[in-house]
Coordinates of C-alpha atoms and ligand atoms in Angstrom, one line a residue:
M939 CA 111.4 91.6 71.3
T940 CA 113.9 90.0 73.6
R941 CA 117.5 89.4 72.5
P942 CA 118.8 86.2 74.0
R943 CA 122.4 86.1 74.9
T944 CA 122.8 82.5 75.7
T945 CA 121.1 79.8 73.7
V946 CA 120.6 76.3 74.9
I947 CA 119.5 74.2 72.0
A948 CA 117.2 71.5 73.1
L949 CA 115.7 70.9 69.7
A950 CA 116.0 67.3 68.6
A951 CA 116.7 67.1 65.0
G952 CA 113.9 65.8 62.8
L953 CA 111.1 66.9 65.1
L954 CA 108.5 68.5 62.9
A955 CA 105.0 68.7 64.3
A956 CA 106.2 68.7 68.0
A957 CA 109.4 70.4 68.5
G958 CA 110.9 73.4 70.4
S959 CA 114.1 75.1 71.5
F960 CA 114.9 76.7 74.8
V961 CA 116.6 80.0 75.5
V962 CA 117.8 81.3 78.8
L963 CA 118.1 85.0 79.2
S964 CA 120.3 86.9 81.6
P965 CA 118.5 89.5 83.8
A966 CA 119.7 92.3 81.5
D967 CA 117.6 90.8 78.8
A968 CA 114.5 91.3 80.8
A969 CA 111.1 90.9 79.3
S970 CA 110.0 93.2 76.6
T971 CA 106.4 94.2 77.5
L972 CA 105.1 96.3 80.3
G973 CA 103.3 93.3 81.8
S974 CA 106.3 90.9 81.6
A975 CA 108.8 93.5 82.8
A976 CA 106.6 94.4 85.7
A977 CA 106.1 90.7 86.4
A978 CA 109.8 90.3 86.6
K979 CA 109.6 92.7 89.5
G980 CA 106.7 90.9 91.1
R981 CA 104.1 93.4 90.1
Y982 CA 101.3 93.7 87.6
F983 CA 101.0 96.4 84.9
G984 CA 97.4 97.1 84.1
T985 CA 95.1 99.4 82.1
A986 CA 91.6 100.7 82.2
V987 CA 89.5 98.9 79.6
A988 CA 86.3 100.0 77.9
A989 CA 84.1 97.1 76.7
Y990 CA 83.0 98.7 73.6
K991 CA 86.5 99.1 72.3
L992 CA 87.4 95.4 72.5
S993 CA 86.4 94.8 68.9
D994 CA 89.1 97.3 67.8
S995 CA 92.0 95.0 66.9
V996 CA 94.7 97.7 67.5
Y997 CA 93.3 98.3 70.9
S998 CA 92.9 94.6 71.8
G999 CA 96.2 93.8 70.3
I1000 CA 98.0 96.2 72.6
L1001 CA 95.8 95.1 75.6
N1002 CA 96.7 91.4 75.0
R1003 CA 100.4 92.1 74.5
E1004 CA 101.3 94.6 77.1
F1005 CA 99.0 94.3 80.2
T1006 CA 98.6 91.8 83.0
S1007 CA 95.7 93.5 84.7
V1008 CA 92.6 95.3 83.6
T1009 CA 90.2 97.7 85.3
P1010 CA 86.7 98.1 83.7
E1011 CA 86.7 101.9 83.2
N1012 CA 82.9 102.4 83.7
E1013 CA 81.3 99.0 83.4
M1014 CA 81.2 98.0 87.1
K1015 CA 80.0 101.3 88.4
W1016 CA 76.6 101.5 90.2
D1017 CA 74.8 103.1 87.2
A1018 CA 76.0 100.3 84.9
T1019 CA 75.5 97.3 87.1
E1020 CA 72.2 98.2 88.8
P1021 CA 70.4 100.6 86.5
T1022 CA 67.1 99.7 88.1
Q1023 CA 66.9 99.0 91.9
G1024 CA 67.3 95.3 92.5
S1025 CA 67.8 94.5 88.8
F1026 CA 71.4 93.8 87.9
N1027 CA 73.1 94.0 84.6
Y1028 CA 76.6 92.6 84.3
S1029 CA 76.9 92.1 80.6
S1030 CA 79.6 94.7 79.7
A1031 CA 81.6 94.0 82.9
D1032 CA 81.4 90.3 82.4
T1033 CA 82.7 90.7 78.8
I1034 CA 85.8 92.4 80.2
V1035 CA 86.3 90.1 83.2
N1036 CA 85.9 86.9 81.3
R1037 CA 88.2 88.0 78.6
A1038 CA 90.8 89.0 81.1
I1039 CA 90.6 85.7 82.9
T1040 CA 90.9 83.8 79.6
N1041 CA 94.0 85.8 78.9
G1042 CA 95.5 85.3 82.4
Q1043 CA 95.1 89.0 83.3
K1044 CA 94.1 90.1 86.8
V1045 CA 91.1 92.2 87.4
R1046 CA 90.7 95.3 89.5
G1047 CA 87.1 95.9 90.4
H1048 CA 86.0 99.5 90.1
A1049 CA 84.0 100.6 92.1
L1050 CA 81.5 99.4 94.6
A1051 CA 80.5 102.5 96.5
W1052 CA 81.0 106.0 95.0
H1053 CA 79.2 109.3 95.1
S1054 CA 79.4 109.6 91.3
Q1055 CA 77.9 107.6 88.5
Q1056 CA 75.0 106.4 90.7
P1057 CA 71.9 105.4 88.9
G1058 CA 69.1 108.0 89.1
W1059 CA 67.1 105.9 91.6
A1060 CA 70.0 105.8 94.1
Q1061 CA 70.6 109.6 93.7
N1062 CA 67.1 110.1 94.9
L1063 CA 67.4 107.9 98.0
S1064 CA 68.7 109.0 101.4
G1065 CA 69.0 107.7 104.9
T1066 CA 68.2 104.1 105.7
A1067 CA 66.8 103.4 102.3
L1068 CA 70.1 104.5 100.6
R1069 CA 72.3 102.7 103.2
N1070 CA 70.3 99.5 102.6
A1071 CA 70.5 99.9 98.9
M1072 CA 74.3 100.4 99.1
V1073 CA 74.7 97.3 101.3
N1074 CA 72.6 95.3 98.8
H1075 CA 74.6 96.6 95.9
V1076 CA 78.0 95.8 97.4
T1077 CA 76.7 92.3 98.4
Q1078 CA 75.3 91.5 95.0
V1079 CA 78.2 92.8 92.9
A1080 CA 80.9 91.4 95.1
T1081 CA 79.1 88.0 95.2
H1082 CA 78.7 88.0 91.4
Y1083 CA 82.4 88.5 90.9
R1084 CA 83.6 86.4 93.8
G1085 CA 86.8 84.5 92.9
K1086 CA 87.4 86.7 89.8
I1087 CA 88.7 89.9 91.3
D1088 CA 92.2 90.5 92.5
S1089 CA 91.4 93.9 94.2
W1090 CA 88.2 95.8 94.6
D1091 CA 87.9 99.5 94.9
V1092 CA 85.3 99.2 97.6
V1093 CA 85.0 102.9 98.2
N1094 CA 86.1 105.6 95.8
E1095 CA 86.8 109.3 96.4
A1096 CA 85.1 109.7 99.8
F1097 CA 87.3 112.6 100.9
A1098 CA 86.9 116.3 100.0
D1099 CA 89.5 118.4 98.3
G1100 CA 90.8 121.4 100.1
G1101 CA 92.7 121.8 103.2
N1102 CA 90.6 120.5 106.0
G1103 CA 90.8 116.7 105.5
A1104 CA 87.0 116.4 105.7
R1105 CA 84.8 113.7 104.2
R1106 CA 83.3 114.7 100.9
D1107 CA 79.6 115.6 101.3
S1108 CA 77.5 113.1 99.4
N1109 CA 74.2 111.2 99.8
L1110 CA 76.3 108.2 101.0
Q1111 CA 78.2 110.4 103.6
R1112 CA 74.9 111.7 104.9
T1113 CA 73.7 108.2 105.7
G1114 CA 76.3 108.3 108.6
N1115 CA 80.1 108.5 108.9
D1116 CA 80.4 104.7 109.2
W1117 CA 79.2 104.1 105.6
I1118 CA 82.8 103.4 104.5
E1119 CA 83.5 100.7 107.0
V1120 CA 80.1 99.2 106.4
A1121 CA 81.0 99.0 102.7
F1122 CA 84.3 97.3 103.5
R1123 CA 82.7 94.8 106.0
T1124 CA 80.0 94.0 103.5
A1125 CA 82.4 93.4 100.7
R1126 CA 84.5 91.1 102.8
A1127 CA 81.4 89.1 103.8
A1128 CA 80.5 88.7 100.1
D1129 CA 84.1 87.9 98.8
S1130 CA 86.7 86.8 101.3
T1131 CA 89.4 86.4 98.6
A1132 CA 89.6 89.8 96.8
K1133 CA 91.8 92.4 98.3
L1134 CA 89.7 95.4 99.4
C1135 CA 91.0 98.9 98.6
Y1136 CA 90.2 102.5 99.3
N1137 CA 90.9 104.6 96.1
D1138 CA 91.2 108.3 95.7
Y1139 CA 92.9 111.2 93.8
N1140 CA 94.9 114.1 95.0
T1141 CA 96.2 111.8 97.7
D1142 CA 99.4 111.1 95.8
G1143 CA 101.6 113.3 98.0
Q1144 CA 101.4 114.1 101.7
N1145 CA 98.6 116.7 102.2
A1146 CA 95.5 117.3 104.2
K1147 CA 93.4 114.9 102.1
S1148 CA 96.0 112.0 102.1
N1149 CA 96.5 112.6 105.9
A1150 CA 92.8 112.1 106.4
V1151 CA 92.8 108.9 104.4
Y1152 CA 95.9 107.8 106.3
A1153 CA 94.1 108.3 109.6
M1154 CA 91.1 106.4 108.4
V1155 CA 93.3 103.4 107.3
Q1156 CA 95.2 103.5 110.5
D1157 CA 91.9 103.5 112.4
F1158 CA 90.5 100.6 110.3
K1159 CA 93.6 98.5 110.9
A1160 CA 93.4 99.2 114.6
R1161 CA 89.8 98.2 114.8
G1162 CA 89.9 95.3 112.5
V1163 CA 87.8 96.8 109.7
P1164 CA 88.9 94.8 106.6
I1165 CA 91.1 96.9 104.4
D1166 CA 94.0 95.4 102.4
C1167 CA 95.1 98.2 100.0
V1168 CA 95.0 101.8 99.1
G1169 CA 94.8 103.0 95.5
F1170 CA 96.5 106.2 94.4
Q1171 CA 94.9 107.3 91.2
S1172 CA 97.8 109.5 90.1
H1173 CA 96.1 111.7 87.5
F1174 CA 98.9 114.3 86.8
N1175 CA 99.2 117.4 84.8
S1176 CA 100.8 120.8 85.1
A1177 CA 98.2 121.9 87.6
S1178 CA 98.6 118.7 89.6
P1179 CA 102.1 117.4 89.0
L1180 CA 103.8 114.3 90.3
P1181 CA 104.5 115.3 94.0
S1182 CA 108.2 115.1 95.1
D1183 CA 107.1 113.1 98.1
Y1184 CA 105.2 110.5 96.1
Q1185 CA 107.4 107.6 97.1
A1186 CA 107.4 108.7 100.8
N1187 CA 103.7 108.9 100.7
L1188 CA 103.3 105.4 99.2
Q1189 CA 105.7 104.1 101.8
R1190 CA 103.9 105.6 104.8
F1191 CA 100.7 103.9 103.8
A1192 CA 102.5 100.6 103.2
N1193 CA 103.9 100.9 106.7
L1194 CA 100.3 100.7 108.0
G1195 CA 100.2 97.2 106.7
V1196 CA 98.3 97.6 103.4
D1197 CA 99.4 97.1 99.8
V1198 CA 99.5 100.2 97.8
Q1199 CA 98.7 100.4 94.1
I1200 CA 98.8 103.1 91.4
T1201 CA 95.4 102.8 90.0
E1202 CA 94.6 105.3 87.3
L1203 CA 97.9 106.7 86.1
D1204 CA 97.9 109.3 83.4
I1205 CA 100.3 112.2 82.9
E1206 CA 99.4 115.0 80.5
G1207 CA 102.2 116.2 78.3
S1208 CA 104.5 114.9 75.7
G1209 CA 108.1 113.9 74.8
T1210 CA 110.9 113.7 77.4
A1211 CA 109.1 115.6 80.2
Q1212 CA 106.2 113.2 80.1
A1213 CA 108.5 110.2 79.7
N1214 CA 110.6 111.3 82.7
S1215 CA 107.4 111.6 84.9
Y1216 CA 106.3 108.1 83.9
A1217 CA 109.7 106.7 84.8
A1218 CA 109.6 108.5 88.1
V1219 CA 106.3 107.0 89.0
V1220 CA 107.5 103.5 88.1
R1221 CA 110.7 104.0 90.1
A1222 CA 108.7 105.1 93.2
C1223 CA 106.5 102.0 93.0
L1224 CA 109.4 99.7 92.6
A1225 CA 111.1 101.3 95.6
V1226 CA 108.1 100.4 97.8
T1227 CA 107.9 96.7 98.4
R1228 CA 104.2 96.8 99.0
C1229 CA 103.5 98.7 95.8
N1230 CA 102.4 95.7 93.9
G1231 CA 100.9 97.1 90.7
I1232 CA 100.5 100.0 88.4
T1233 CA 97.4 100.7 86.2
V1234 CA 97.3 103.3 83.5
W1235 CA 93.9 104.9 82.8
G1236 CA 93.6 103.8 79.2
I1237 CA 95.7 102.5 76.3
R1238 CA 96.0 105.1 73.6
D1239 CA 95.9 108.9 74.0
T1240 CA 92.6 108.9 72.2
D1241 CA 91.1 106.4 74.7
S1242 CA 91.7 108.8 77.6
W1243 CA 89.0 110.6 79.5
R1244 CA 91.1 113.7 78.8
A1245 CA 92.4 112.9 75.4
S1246 CA 93.5 116.4 74.6
G1247 CA 96.2 116.1 77.2
T1248 CA 97.8 113.1 75.4
P1249 CA 98.4 111.5 78.8
L1250 CA 99.0 107.9 77.9
L1251 CA 101.7 105.5 76.7
F1252 CA 100.5 104.9 73.1
D1253 CA 99.5 107.5 70.5
G1254 CA 96.2 107.5 68.8
S1255 CA 97.5 105.0 66.2
G1256 CA 98.7 102.6 68.8
N1257 CA 102.4 103.4 68.4
P1258 CA 104.4 103.4 71.6
K1259 CA 105.5 106.9 72.8
A1260 CA 108.7 108.0 74.5
A1261 CA 106.7 107.6 77.7
Y1262 CA 106.3 103.9 76.9
S1263 CA 110.0 103.3 76.4
A1264 CA 110.8 105.2 79.6
T1265 CA 108.3 103.2 81.5
L1266 CA 109.7 99.9 80.2
T1267 CA 113.2 101.0 81.0
A1268 CA 112.2 102.0 84.5
L1269 CA 110.6 98.6 85.0
G1270 CA 114.1 97.1 84.3
A1271 CA 113.6 95.9 80.7
T1272 CA 116.3 96.6 78.2
T1273 CA 114.8 98.6 75.4
D1274 CA 116.3 98.8 71.9
P1275 CA 114.5 101.2 69.5
S1276 CA 115.0 98.7 66.7
T1277 CA 113.0 96.2 68.6
S1278 CA 110.0 98.4 69.4
P1279 CA 106.8 96.4 69.8
P1280 CA 104.6 96.0 66.8
T1281 CA 101.5 98.0 66.6
S1282 CA 99.5 95.1 65.1
P1283 CA 98.8 91.8 66.8
S1284 CA 102.0 89.8 67.0
T1285 CA 101.7 87.4 64.1
S1286 CA 104.6 88.9 62.2
P1287 CA 107.5 86.7 61.1
S1288 CA 110.1 86.2 63.8
A1289 CA 112.8 88.8 63.9
S1290 CA 115.0 86.9 66.3
P1291 CA 116.7 84.0 64.5
S1292 CA 118.4 82.8 67.6
T1293 CA 115.1 82.0 69.3
S1294 CA 113.6 80.5 66.2
P1295 CA 113.6 76.9 65.4
S1296 CA 115.2 75.8 62.2
T1297 CA 113.4 76.4 58.9
P1298 CA 109.7 75.8 59.4
S1299 CA 108.6 72.7 57.7
G1300 CA 105.8 70.2 57.8
S1301 CA 102.3 71.0 58.7
G1302 CA 102.8 71.5 62.4
C1303 CA 104.4 74.1 64.6
T1304 CA 107.4 74.6 66.8
A1305 CA 107.9 76.5 70.0
S1306 CA 110.8 78.1 71.7
V1307 CA 111.0 79.5 75.2
S1308 CA 113.0 82.5 76.6
V1309 CA 113.3 82.7 80.3
N1310 CA 114.1 85.6 82.6
A1311 CA 114.7 84.0 86.0
W1312 CA 115.5 85.3 89.5
T1313 CA 115.6 83.5 92.8
G1314 CA 112.2 82.1 93.4
G1315 CA 110.5 83.1 90.2
F1316 CA 110.7 83.5 86.5
V1317 CA 108.9 84.9 83.4
A1318 CA 108.8 82.7 80.3
T1319 CA 108.1 84.1 76.9
V1320 CA 107.1 81.4 74.3
K1321 CA 107.2 81.9 70.6
V1322 CA 105.0 79.7 68.5
T1323 CA 106.0 79.4 64.9
A1324 CA 103.9 77.8 62.2
G1325 CA 105.3 75.3 59.7
A1326 CA 104.5 75.3 56.1
T1327 CA 100.7 75.3 56.7
R1328 CA 98.7 78.0 58.3
L1329 CA 97.7 77.2 61.9
S1330 CA 94.1 77.6 63.0
G1331 CA 95.1 76.8 66.6
W1332 CA 98.0 75.5 68.7
T1333 CA 98.9 73.9 72.0
V1334 CA 102.3 74.1 73.6
G1335 CA 103.3 71.6 76.2
L1336 CA 105.9 72.3 78.9
T1337 CA 106.8 70.5 82.1
L1338 CA 107.5 72.5 85.2
P1339 CA 110.1 71.3 87.6
S1340 CA 108.8 69.9 90.9
G1341 CA 107.9 72.7 93.3
S1342 CA 107.4 75.3 90.5
A1343 CA 104.0 76.7 89.5
V1344 CA 102.5 78.9 86.9
S1345 CA 101.0 82.0 88.6
N1346 CA 99.9 84.1 85.7
T1347 CA 99.5 83.5 81.9
W1348 CA 99.0 86.0 79.1
S1349 CA 97.9 85.4 75.5
A1350 CA 97.2 81.7 76.2
T1351 CA 95.1 79.5 78.4
A1352 CA 97.0 77.2 80.8
S1353 CA 95.6 73.8 81.6
G1354 CA 96.9 73.8 85.1
T1355 CA 99.7 75.3 87.2
T1356 CA 102.1 72.5 88.0
G1357 CA 103.8 69.6 86.3
A1358 CA 103.0 69.0 82.7
V1359 CA 101.0 72.1 81.6
S1360 CA 99.4 72.7 78.2
F1361 CA 99.1 76.3 76.9
T1362 CA 96.4 76.7 74.2
N1363 CA 95.9 79.8 72.1
V1364 CA 93.3 82.3 72.9
A1365 CA 90.7 83.6 70.4
Y1366 CA 92.8 86.2 68.7
N1367 CA 96.2 84.4 68.3
G1368 CA 95.2 80.9 67.1
A1369 CA 95.6 81.7 63.5
V1370 CA 99.2 81.9 62.4
N1371 CA 100.3 82.2 58.8
P1372 CA 102.9 79.8 57.4
A1373 CA 106.4 80.5 59.0
A1374 CA 104.9 83.3 61.0
T1375 CA 105.2 83.6 64.8
T1376 CA 103.0 84.5 67.7
E1377 CA 103.9 84.8 71.3
F1378 CA 102.5 84.1 74.7
G1379 CA 104.0 84.2 78.2
F1380 CA 103.6 83.1 81.7
Q1381 CA 105.0 84.0 85.1
G1382 CA 105.9 81.3 87.7
T1383 CA 107.2 80.7 91.1
G1384 CA 110.1 78.4 91.8
T1385 CA 112.5 77.3 89.1
A1386 CA 112.0 77.9 85.4
P1387 CA 111.2 75.0 83.2
S1388 CA 114.2 73.6 81.3
T1389 CA 112.6 70.9 79.2
T1390 CA 111.9 71.2 75.5
P1391 CA 108.5 72.6 74.7
T1392 CA 106.3 70.6 72.3
C1393 CA 104.0 72.3 69.9
T1394 CA 100.9 70.7 68.4
A1395 CA 98.9 72.3 65.6
R1396 CA 95.1 72.2 65.6
Ligands
G2I1024 O1 87.5 111.0 85.9 C1 88.6 110.1 85.7 C2 88.5 109.0 86.7 C3 88.6 109.5 88.2 N1 88.6 108.4 89.1 C4 87.5 107.5 89.0 C5 87.3 107.0 87.6 O2 86.1 106.2 87.5 C6 87.2 108.1 86.7 O3 87.0 107.5 85.4 C7 86.2 108.3 84.5 C8 86.1 107.5 83.2 O4 87.4 107.5 82.6 C9 85.2 108.3 82.2 O5 85.0 107.5 81.0 O6 84.9 108.4 85.0 C10 84.1 109.2 84.2 C11 82.8 109.5 84.9 O7 82.9 110.0 86.2 C12 83.8 108.5 82.9 O8 83.1 109.4 82.0 C13 81.9 108.9 81.6 C14 81.1 110.1 81.0 O9 81.0 111.1 82.0 C15 79.7 109.6 80.7 O10 79.1 110.7 80.0 C16 79.8 108.4 79.8 O11 78.5 107.9 79.6 O12 81.9 107.9 80.7 C17 80.7 107.3 80.4 C18 80.8 106.1 79.6 O13 81.5 106.3 78.4

């Protein structure tokens, strides 16, 4: 939880069902979740999500609280979305995407064209038939998700490991060396708004494989093949540790005129060593202006594709690990062990009296806002506190100054982006027990709001 230093009381006495207070934080009091701390640095902090886990309240509680971007872990892959040629199934992916949009989270699409996790029918195709099937697949899926995807992994893992910088042999590669640029041009034609990325592993430092990807990106930029970003998966362990030239490698790609993103971060290990590696990854990204987001490949250790390596930020019970605190600190947030995030959804009583309104009373709710502002932008964290009656839903009203706009909202749905904006609870945080508190947040451009928030119970 944030610890406000300065408090500006804007709470009119006697307001019951529609009241609020306003708190301004200094930068040192930076936001207290991965997502809000990253947002304060102009970046997203995301995670891979598995649709079948969303009904697990510990999982979805952490997802809602901490992350501002999601990547479907398997649900958008070719075998999931086109199990039979020409017959598309978006149900699991739609669940993740629509939920993310409701919660104000960005979506990384993963992945349109890949040699792995192809449906059986595609594995059996070759030549023109496979090329046409790939083009149709990219067109259909990118069209279905047009307007909903921040960045697409258009092509995944197309280069071989080993020292020669060659393309990976695959059925797609055997359709012709131009298959990658065809996939990118096709994706752009279907969705002109998503950023289009090339994504790979073992390209995190400078080596023959990353040199080959670098040469491809350079060539694409020179010839006008649409590519906007390069993803660095960053799966690390003792056999494949964080390279010492990680930041330099990110920077050289950024210098080609593409965004760079850390897309599948996990680091096997435990304790301080693991925490230090996570912090080093974050610092490298923050040091590269065009490194605009970090995604970890799962939430709890037990959610990982390599769970035995305990490579993630939360343990199997959903408790934040040392790696979590180190990541938060590296993102610039102040961490205080006594204010570690809860492991259950945030409907516990407020532990921060200075941000709470006076004694809850009446049947309504009150809201208070904490702001972390910098030149040109801000992150607002809003606490909603129930009065004497249990809430079954709430709406908080705030007026943004002229020229300011909401760019991203989490754990609430915003009615708009400018002027008077209403923020309404999402499915999981509408119910708030008497005197208990729940939280949502938003990021904005321009100047932070300074008016008193209203809170209306539903
Ligand atoms: O392998 C780690 C990642 C490397 N980069 C690309 C990513 O897409 C990849 O993710 C992993 C998923 O985390 C796994 O969950 O990709 C694997 C497949 O290549 C995923 O594993 C698969 C299992 O192999 C299947 O047996 C299973 O049906 O997950 C499927 C869905 O649970």
